[in-house]
CSV table of C-alpha atoms in Angstrom, one decimal:
chain,number,residue,atom,x,y,z
A,1,MET,CA,26.3,25.7,6.0
A,2,THR,CA,24.1,23.1,7.7
A,3,THR,CA,20.8,24.0,9.2
A,4,ASN,CA,18.0,22.3,11.1
A,5,ARG,CA,15.4,24.1,9.1
A,6,ALA,CA,12.7,21.7,8.0
A,7,THR,CA,11.8,21.1,4.4
A,8,CYS,CA,8.2,21.1,3.1
A,9,THR,CA,6.5,17.7,3.5
A,10,LEU,CA,4.6,18.3,0.2
A,11,CYS,CA,7.1,19.8,-2.2
A,12,GLY,CA,10.4,19.5,-0.5
A,13,GLN,CA,11.2,23.2,-0.8
A,14,PRO,CA,12.8,25.4,1.9
A,15,THR,CA,10.5,26.7,4.7
A,16,LYS,CA,10.5,29.5,7.3
A,17,LYS,CA,9.3,29.7,10.8
A,18,ASN,CA,5.7,30.7,11.2
A,19,GLY,CA,5.1,31.1,14.9
A,20,THR,CA,4.3,28.3,17.3
A,21,THR,CA,1.3,26.1,18.3
A,22,SER,CA,-0.5,26.5,21.6
A,23,LYS,CA,1.9,23.9,23.0
A,24,GLY,CA,4.9,25.9,21.9
A,25,THR,CA,5.9,23.7,19.0
A,26,THR,CA,7.5,25.5,16.1
A,27,ARG,CA,5.3,25.9,13.1
A,28,TRP,CA,6.9,25.9,9.6
A,29,ARG,CA,5.5,27.5,6.4
A,30,CYS,CA,6.7,26.6,2.9
A,31,THR,CA,8.0,29.5,0.9
A,32,ASN,CA,7.0,27.7,-2.3
A,33,CYS,CA,3.5,26.3,-1.8
A,34,GLY,CA,2.5,27.9,1.4
A,35,HIS,CA,1.9,24.6,3.3
A,36,SER,CA,2.0,25.0,7.1
A,37,PHE,CA,3.0,22.1,9.3
A,38,THR,CA,4.9,21.1,12.5
A,39,HIS,CA,8.1,19.1,12.4
A,40,THR,CA,8.4,16.9,15.5
A,41,THR,CA,10.2,13.7,16.5
A,42,GLN,CA,6.9,12.4,17.7
A,43,THR,CA,5.4,12.5,14.2
A,44,HIS,CA,8.4,10.7,12.8
A,45,ASN,CA,8.2,8.0,15.5
A,46,LYS,CA,4.5,7.5,14.8
A,47,ASN,CA,5.1,7.2,11.0
A,48,ALA,CA,8.0,4.8,11.6
A,49,ALA,CA,5.7,2.6,13.7
A,50,THR,CA,3.0,2.7,11.1
A,51,MET,CA,5.4,1.8,8.3
A,52,ALA,CA,6.7,-1.2,10.3
A,53,HIS,CA,3.1,-2.4,10.9
A,54,VAL,CA,2.3,-2.1,7.2
A,55,ILE,CA,5.4,-4.2,6.2
A,56,ARG,CA,4.5,-6.8,8.9
A,57,TRP,CA,1.0,-7.0,7.6
A,58,ALA,CA,1.7,-6.8,3.9
A,59,THR,CA,4.4,-9.5,3.8
A,60,GLY,CA,3.2,-11.7,6.7
A,61,THR,CA,0.4,-14.1,7.3
A,62,GLN,CA,-1.6,-12.1,9.9
A,63,SER,CA,-4.8,-10.4,8.8
A,64,LEU,CA,-5.4,-6.7,9.4
A,65,THR,CA,-8.1,-7.6,12.0
A,66,THR,CA,-5.6,-9.7,14.0
A,67,ILE,CA,-3.0,-6.9,14.0
A,68,ALA,CA,-5.6,-4.4,15.0
A,69,THR,CA,-6.7,-6.6,17.9
A,70,HIS,CA,-3.1,-7.1,19.0
A,71,HIS,CA,-2.7,-3.3,19.2
A,72,ASN,CA,-6.0,-2.6,20.9
A,73,THR,CA,-7.5,-0.7,18.0
A,74,THR,CA,-9.9,-1.4,15.1
A,75,ARG,CA,-9.5,-2.5,11.5
A,76,GLN,CA,-10.9,0.8,10.3
A,77,THR,CA,-8.4,2.8,12.3
A,78,LEU,CA,-5.4,0.8,10.9
A,79,HIS,CA,-6.9,1.2,7.4
A,80,HIS,CA,-6.9,4.9,7.9
A,81,ARG,CA,-3.4,5.0,9.3
A,82,PHE,CA,-2.0,2.9,6.4
A,83,GLN,CA,-3.3,5.1,3.6
A,84,TRP,CA,-0.1,7.2,3.1
A,85,CYS,CA,2.1,4.0,3.0
A,86,GLY,CA,0.8,3.2,-0.4
A,87,TRP,CA,2.9,6.1,-1.8
A,88,ILE,CA,6.2,4.5,-0.6
A,89,ILE,CA,7.9,2.9,-3.6
A,90,PRO,CA,10.7,0.3,-3.0
A,91,THR,CA,13.4,0.2,-5.6
A,92,PRO,CA,16.0,-2.6,-5.8
A,93,HIS,CA,19.6,-1.7,-5.5
A,94,ILE,CA,21.3,-3.3,-8.5
A,95,ASP,CA,25.1,-3.6,-8.6
A,96,ILE,CA,25.8,-2.7,-12.2
A,97,TRP,CA,29.4,-4.1,-11.9
A,98,ARG,CA,28.5,-7.5,-10.5
A,99,ILE,CA,28.5,-10.4,-13.0
A,100,HIS,CA,26.6,-13.5,-12.0
A,101,ASP,CA,27.3,-17.0,-13.1
A,102,GLN,CA,23.6,-17.5,-13.7
A,103,ILE,CA,20.5,-15.4,-13.7
A,104,PHE,CA,17.0,-17.0,-13.9
A,105,LEU,CA,14.3,-15.2,-15.8
A,106,ASP,CA,10.6,-16.0,-15.6
A,107,ALA,CA,7.2,-14.4,-15.4
A,108,THR,CA,4.2,-15.1,-13.2
A,109,TYR,CA,0.7,-13.9,-13.8
A,110,LEU,CA,-1.3,-12.4,-10.9
A,111,ASN,CA,-4.6,-10.6,-10.7
A,112,SER,CA,-2.6,-7.3,-10.7
A,113,GLY,CA,-0.8,-8.2,-14.0
A,114,CYS,CA,2.2,-10.0,-15.4
A,115,LEU,CA,5.3,-9.8,-13.1
A,116,LEU,CA,8.6,-10.4,-14.8
A,117,ILE,CA,11.4,-11.4,-12.4
A,118,ALA,CA,15.2,-11.8,-12.7
A,119,ALA,CA,16.8,-13.7,-9.8
A,120,SER,CA,19.8,-15.7,-8.7
A,121,LYS,CA,19.6,-18.9,-6.8
A,122,THR,CA,19.3,-17.1,-3.5
A,123,HIS,CA,17.7,-13.7,-4.0
A,124,ALA,CA,15.7,-11.5,-6.4
A,125,ILE,CA,17.7,-9.0,-8.5
A,126,ASN,CA,15.2,-7.0,-10.4
A,127,TRP,CA,11.5,-7.1,-11.4
A,128,THR,CA,9.0,-5.2,-13.5
A,129,TRP,CA,5.3,-5.2,-14.2
A,130,ALA,CA,3.9,-5.6,-17.7
A,131,ARG,CA,0.7,-6.6,-19.5
A,132,LYS,CA,2.4,-9.7,-21.0
A,133,GLU,CA,5.8,-11.2,-21.8
A,134,THR,CA,7.1,-9.1,-24.6
A,135,THR,CA,10.6,-8.2,-25.8
A,136,THR,CA,10.0,-4.6,-24.6
A,137,ALA,CA,9.0,-5.7,-21.1
A,138,TYR,CA,12.0,-8.0,-20.8
A,139,THR,CA,14.3,-5.4,-22.1
A,140,GLU,CA,13.2,-3.1,-19.3
A,141,LEU,CA,13.9,-5.9,-16.8
A,142,LEU,CA,17.4,-6.7,-18.1
A,143,ARG,CA,18.8,-3.3,-19.0
A,144,PRO,CA,19.9,-2.3,-15.4
A,145,ILE,CA,21.7,-5.7,-14.8
A,146,ALA,CA,25.2,-6.5,-15.9
A,147,PRO,CA,25.2,-9.4,-18.5
A,148,PRO,CA,25.6,-12.7,-16.7
A,149,LEU,CA,27.5,-15.7,-18.1
A,150,ILE,CA,24.4,-17.8,-18.5
A,151,ALA,CA,20.7,-16.9,-18.5
A,152,VAL,CA,18.1,-19.6,-17.8
A,153,ILE,CA,14.7,-19.0,-19.5
A,154,ASP,CA,11.4,-20.8,-19.8
A,155,GLY,CA,11.4,-20.6,-23.5
A,156,GLY,CA,9.4,-17.4,-24.2
A,157,GLN,CA,10.5,-15.6,-27.4
A,158,GLY,CA,10.3,-12.2,-25.6
A,159,ALA,CA,13.0,-13.2,-23.1
A,160,GLN,CA,15.3,-14.6,-25.7
A,161,SER,CA,15.0,-11.6,-28.0
A,162,ALA,CA,15.7,-9.2,-25.1
A,163,ILE,CA,18.8,-11.3,-24.1
A,164,HIS,CA,20.2,-11.0,-27.6
A,165,HIS,CA,19.6,-7.3,-27.5
A,166,CYS,CA,20.8,-6.4,-23.9
A,167,TRP,CA,23.2,-9.3,-23.2
A,168,PRO,CA,24.7,-10.3,-26.5
A,169,THR,CA,27.6,-12.2,-24.8
A,170,THR,CA,25.4,-14.2,-22.5
A,171,ARG,CA,24.8,-17.9,-23.2
A,172,ILE,CA,21.2,-19.2,-22.9
A,173,GLN,CA,20.0,-22.3,-21.2
A,174,ARG,CA,16.5,-23.5,-21.8
A,175,CYS,CA,14.8,-24.7,-18.7
A,176,LEU,CA,14.6,-28.5,-19.1
A,177,VAL,CA,11.4,-28.8,-17.1
A,178,HIS,CA,9.7,-26.4,-19.4
A,179,ALA,CA,11.0,-28.4,-22.4
A,180,GLN,CA,9.5,-31.5,-20.9
A,181,ARG,CA,6.2,-29.8,-20.4
A,182,THR,CA,6.2,-28.8,-24.1
A,183,ILE,CA,6.6,-32.5,-25.1
A,184,ARG,CA,3.9,-33.6,-22.6
A,185,ARG,CA,1.5,-31.1,-24.1
A,186,HIS,CA,2.0,-32.7,-27.5
A,187,THR,CA,2.1,-36.4,-26.5
A,188,THR,CA,0.2,-36.4,-23.1
A,189,SER,CA,1.6,-38.1,-20.1
A,190,ALA,CA,0.3,-41.5,-21.4
A,191,PRO,CA,1.0,-41.7,-25.1
A,192,ARG,CA,-0.4,-44.8,-26.9
A,193,THR,CA,1.9,-45.2,-29.9
A,194,ASP,CA,5.4,-46.5,-29.8
A,195,ALA,CA,6.8,-43.3,-31.2
A,196,GLY,CA,4.9,-41.2,-28.7
A,197,LYS,CA,6.2,-43.4,-25.8
A,198,THR,CA,9.8,-43.1,-27.1
A,199,ILE,CA,9.9,-39.4,-27.6
A,200,TYR,CA,8.2,-38.8,-24.2
A,201,HIS,CA,10.8,-41.1,-22.5
A,202,LEU,CA,13.6,-39.1,-24.2
A,203,ALA,CA,12.1,-35.9,-22.8
A,204,LEU,CA,11.9,-37.3,-19.3
A,205,GLN,CA,15.6,-38.3,-19.4
A,206,LEU,CA,16.6,-34.6,-20.0
A,207,THR,CA,16.6,-33.7,-16.2
A,208,HIS,CA,18.8,-36.7,-15.4
A,209,ILE,CA,21.7,-35.8,-17.6
A,210,THR,CA,24.8,-34.9,-15.5
A,211,ASP,CA,27.8,-35.0,-17.9
A,212,LEU,CA,28.7,-34.5,-21.6
A,213,ASP,CA,29.0,-38.2,-22.3
A,214,HIS,CA,25.4,-38.8,-21.2
A,215,ALA,CA,24.3,-35.8,-23.2
A,216,ALA,CA,26.0,-37.1,-26.3
A,217,LYS,CA,24.2,-40.5,-25.9
A,218,TRP,CA,20.9,-38.6,-25.5
A,219,VAL,CA,21.5,-36.7,-28.7
A,220,GLN,CA,22.4,-39.9,-30.5
A,221,HIS,CA,19.1,-41.5,-29.3
A,222,LEU,CA,17.2,-38.4,-30.6
A,223,HIS,CA,18.8,-38.7,-34.1
A,224,GLU,CA,18.0,-42.5,-34.1
A,225,PHE,CA,14.4,-41.7,-33.3
A,226,GLY,CA,14.2,-39.3,-36.2
A,227,HIS,CA,15.8,-41.9,-38.5
A,228,THR,CA,13.5,-44.7,-37.3
A,229,TYR,CA,10.2,-42.8,-37.4
A,230,ARG,CA,10.9,-40.4,-40.3
A,231,ALA,CA,8.7,-42.1,-42.8
A,232,TRP,CA,6.0,-42.6,-40.2
A,233,MET,CA,6.1,-38.9,-39.2
A,234,ASN,CA,6.0,-37.8,-42.8
A,235,GLU,CA,2.7,-39.6,-43.5
A,236,LYS,CA,-0.1,-37.3,-44.7
A,237,THR,CA,-3.8,-37.4,-44.6
A,238,THR,CA,-6.3,-35.7,-46.9
A,239,THR,CA,-8.9,-33.7,-45.1
A,240,ARG,CA,-11.9,-32.0,-46.7
A,241,ASP,CA,-13.5,-28.7,-45.6
A,242,PRO,CA,-17.2,-29.4,-45.0
A,243,THR,CA,-18.1,-25.8,-46.0
A,244,THR,CA,-16.2,-25.3,-49.2
A,245,GLY,CA,-15.4,-28.9,-50.1
A,246,ALA,CA,-11.8,-28.1,-50.6
A,247,SER,CA,-9.3,-30.8,-49.8
A,248,THR,CA,-6.0,-30.3,-47.9
A,249,ARG,CA,-3.1,-32.5,-47.2
A,250,VAL,CA,-1.9,-32.4,-43.6
A,251,TYR,CA,0.5,-34.5,-41.5
A,252,THR,CA,-1.2,-37.5,-39.9
A,253,HIS,CA,0.9,-37.4,-36.8
A,254,GLN,CA,1.3,-33.6,-36.4
A,255,ARG,CA,1.5,-33.5,-32.6
A,256,LEU,CA,4.2,-36.1,-32.3
A,257,ARG,CA,6.1,-34.5,-35.2
A,258,ALA,CA,5.9,-31.2,-33.3
A,259,ALA,CA,7.3,-32.8,-30.2
A,260,TYR,CA,10.3,-34.2,-32.1
A,261,GLN,CA,10.9,-30.9,-33.9
A,262,SER,CA,10.8,-29.0,-30.5
A,263,LEU,CA,13.6,-31.2,-29.1
A,264,LEU,CA,15.6,-31.1,-32.3
A,265,SER,CA,15.4,-27.3,-32.5
A,266,LEU,CA,16.6,-26.9,-29.0
A,267,HIS,CA,19.6,-29.1,-29.6
A,268,ARG,CA,20.5,-27.4,-32.9
A,269,ARG,CA,20.4,-24.0,-31.2
A,270,ASP,CA,22.6,-25.2,-28.3
A,271,LEU,CA,20.0,-24.4,-25.7
A,272,LEU,CA,19.8,-27.8,-23.9
A,273,PHE,CA,23.2,-28.5,-22.3
A,274,THR,CA,24.7,-25.0,-21.7
A,275,TYR,CA,25.1,-25.9,-18.0
A,276,LEU,CA,27.4,-28.7,-18.9
A,277,GLN,CA,29.7,-26.4,-20.9
A,278,PRO,CA,30.2,-23.4,-18.6
A,279,PRO,CA,32.3,-20.4,-19.8
A,280,PRO,CA,35.9,-20.4,-18.4
A,281,GLU,CA,35.0,-17.3,-16.2
A,282,THR,CA,32.4,-19.3,-14.2
A,283,ILE,CA,33.2,-19.2,-10.5
A,284,ASN,CA,31.1,-22.3,-9.5
A,285,PRO,CA,30.8,-24.4,-12.6
A,286,ASN,CA,29.6,-27.4,-10.6
A,287,GLU,CA,26.6,-25.5,-9.2
A,288,LEU,CA,25.0,-24.4,-12.5
A,289,ALA,CA,21.4,-25.3,-12.8
A,290,ALA,CA,19.4,-26.4,-15.9
A,291,THR,CA,16.0,-25.4,-14.7
A,292,THR,CA,14.2,-22.3,-13.2
A,293,ASN,CA,13.0,-24.4,-10.2
A,294,SER,CA,14.8,-22.1,-7.7
A,295,LEU,CA,12.8,-19.1,-9.1
A,296,GLU,CA,9.6,-21.0,-9.4
A,297,SER,CA,9.6,-22.5,-5.9
A,298,GLY,CA,11.6,-19.8,-4.1
A,299,ILE,CA,9.9,-16.6,-5.4
A,300,ASN,CA,6.9,-17.3,-7.7
A,301,ALA,CA,5.1,-19.7,-5.4
A,302,PRO,CA,5.4,-17.5,-2.2
A,303,LEU,CA,4.3,-14.5,-4.3
A,304,LYS,CA,1.1,-16.3,-5.5
A,305,GLU,CA,0.4,-17.4,-1.9
A,306,LEU,CA,0.8,-13.8,-0.8
A,307,ALA,CA,-1.4,-12.6,-3.6
A,308,HIS,CA,-4.1,-15.0,-2.4
A,309,ARG,CA,-3.9,-13.8,1.2
A,310,ARG,CA,-4.1,-10.2,0.1
A,311,ARG,CA,-6.7,-10.7,-2.7
A,312,GLY,CA,-9.0,-8.0,-1.3
A,313,LEU,CA,-6.5,-5.3,-2.3
A,314,SER,CA,-6.9,-3.0,-5.3
A,315,GLN,CA,-4.6,-3.7,-8.2
A,316,PRO,CA,-2.1,-0.9,-7.5
A,317,HIS,CA,-1.9,-1.8,-3.9
A,318,GLN,CA,-1.5,-5.5,-4.6
A,319,ARG,CA,1.4,-4.6,-6.8
A,320,THR,CA,2.9,-2.5,-4.0
A,321,VAL,CA,2.7,-5.5,-1.6
A,322,MET,CA,4.4,-7.7,-4.2
A,323,ASP,CA,7.1,-5.0,-4.7
A,324,TRP,CA,7.8,-4.9,-1.0
A,325,TRP,CA,8.0,-8.7,-0.7
A,326,LEU,CA,10.5,-8.8,-3.6
A,327,TYR,CA,12.5,-5.9,-2.2
A,328,LEU,CA,12.9,-7.6,1.1
A,329,HIS,CA,14.1,-10.7,-0.7
A,330,THR,CA,16.9,-8.9,-2.6
A,331,GLU,CA,20.5,-9.5,-1.5
A,332,VAL,CA,20.9,-6.5,0.8
A,333,PRO,CA,17.5,-4.8,1.4
A,334,ASP,CA,17.4,-1.5,3.2
A,335,ASP,CA,15.2,-0.8,6.2
A,336,PRO,CA,11.6,0.0,4.9
A,337,VAL,CA,11.3,2.7,7.6
A,338,ARG,CA,14.4,4.4,6.4
A,339,ILE,CA,13.1,4.2,2.8
A,340,ALA,CA,9.8,5.8,3.9
A,341,ARG,CA,11.7,8.5,5.8
A,342,ASP,CA,13.9,9.3,2.7
A,343,GLN,CA,10.7,9.6,0.6
A,344,ARG,CA,9.2,12.0,3.2
A,345,TRP,CA,6.6,9.5,4.3
A,346,GLY,CA,5.0,9.4,0.8
A,347,GLN,CA,4.6,13.1,0.4
A,348,GLY,CA,7.0,13.2,-2.5
A,349,ALA,CA,5.0,10.8,-4.6
A,350,LEU,CA,1.8,12.4,-3.5
A,351,SER,CA,2.9,15.8,-4.6
A,352,THR,CA,4.1,14.4,-8.0
A,353,ALA,CA,0.7,12.8,-8.5
A,354,THR,CA,-1.1,16.0,-7.6
A,355,ASP,CA,1.1,18.0,-10.1
A,356,LEU,CA,0.3,15.4,-12.8
A,357,LEU,CA,-3.4,15.8,-12.2
A,358,THR,CA,-3.2,19.6,-12.0
A,359,HIS,CA,-0.9,20.2,-14.9
A,360,ASP,CA,-1.9,17.3,-17.2
A,361,THR,CA,-0.7,18.1,-20.7
A,362,THR,CA,-1.4,14.7,-22.3
A,363,ALA,CA,-3.3,15.0,-25.5
A,364,THR,CA,-6.9,13.8,-25.3
A,365,THR,CA,-7.4,13.5,-29.0
A,366,ASN,CA,-5.2,12.9,-32.0
A,367,ASP,CA,-5.0,14.8,-35.3
A,368,THR,CA,-8.1,13.0,-36.6
A,369,GLY,CA,-10.2,14.0,-33.7
A,370,ALA,CA,-10.4,10.4,-32.3
A,371,PRO,CA,-9.5,9.6,-28.7
A,372,ALA,CA,-5.7,9.4,-28.1
A,373,GLU,CA,-4.3,5.9,-28.0
A,374,TYR,CA,-3.4,4.4,-24.7
A,375,ASP,CA,0.2,3.5,-23.7
A,376,THR,CA,1.0,-0.1,-24.1
A,377,ASP,CA,3.7,-0.4,-21.4
A,378,TYR,CA,2.9,-0.4,-17.7
A,379,GLN,CA,4.3,2.5,-15.6
A,380,HIS,CA,4.0,2.7,-11.8
A,381,ASN,CA,0.7,4.2,-10.9
A,382,LEU,CA,1.0,7.7,-9.4
A,383,GLY,CA,-2.7,8.5,-9.6
A,384,ILE,CA,-4.7,9.2,-6.5
A,385,GLN,CA,-5.2,6.0,-4.6
A,386,HIS,CA,-8.2,5.5,-2.3
A,387,GLY,CA,-7.3,3.3,0.7
A,388,TRP,CA,-5.6,0.0,1.0
A,389,ILE,CA,-8.7,-2.3,1.5
A,390,LYS,CA,-11.6,-2.7,-0.9
């Protein structure tokens, strides 16, 4: 049987009528925690307007002072009104049955931590916060997503290991721009030796390869380079430790040798030209990309710009702002006001945090009497948060 009886704004449990206010508004009292409150449309409308202002400020370009002036109020007043909005947590809606042709994986480092993102060419799919790019962090990012046909990565070992674990059937494409950057790091952008100029030129050609014939010629040139300069790259020099006097034989041209080995390893592992050999199930084989540029310029760059504009926020709140921006750039985002209403205007997360603080059963010491070890993986902060602005 349906009822219009209000639920508790703190614990979500059933309530009972508890008289009225001086204006005749029904007052409700929770049968579980005893919380007393009124449940009016006016309160919901006020919260909805506040949530809309928060989203407009958090993901836009206007400062809090500008928004306050526009609404004939003060910055401090808006700051006070926005406090409960920090408890609203946006969660991406991931279609577990959808198989993408390509998914791009990358991480960007902000003041609030390392943000790992999985995206298509047009929208964000999933994201997670971590301390650094590890296999565990990438596994958490990939697990909810159906394995795509091709995954484009920047070359980190954590992403590749997570793909082999979570998406064993997915083929991997190494971002060719990141491969070029690796060569530039070894040879610089203005190499002096003939070998350095040749290998750097080969790296620059990677992003201009458009078909398998051109790719075959590139591989042939790479092998010719190895044959021509093999003896030169194998030259060694004797170095002497000034402290111990011990002598060691090292490669004379180690940096150029590392550049060559980097390209050769990518070729042998079939990570360079996956986009030219799409699986037969690919819907749009002519639109496959060989770089993560769409993710770098379409998501990472705006996020860093947003983080710069909201640099006065505390770390948890900056993460919340980033979460909202990413959520609004998913394929079919829901209305933030509706999300806030479903989460009882933040009271659900607040009551959870209060329960964690009140009934904390985490061990403070281990068996040896030393302080307990800290967790290594980031979890969303449900601790008491004090305000949006430092």
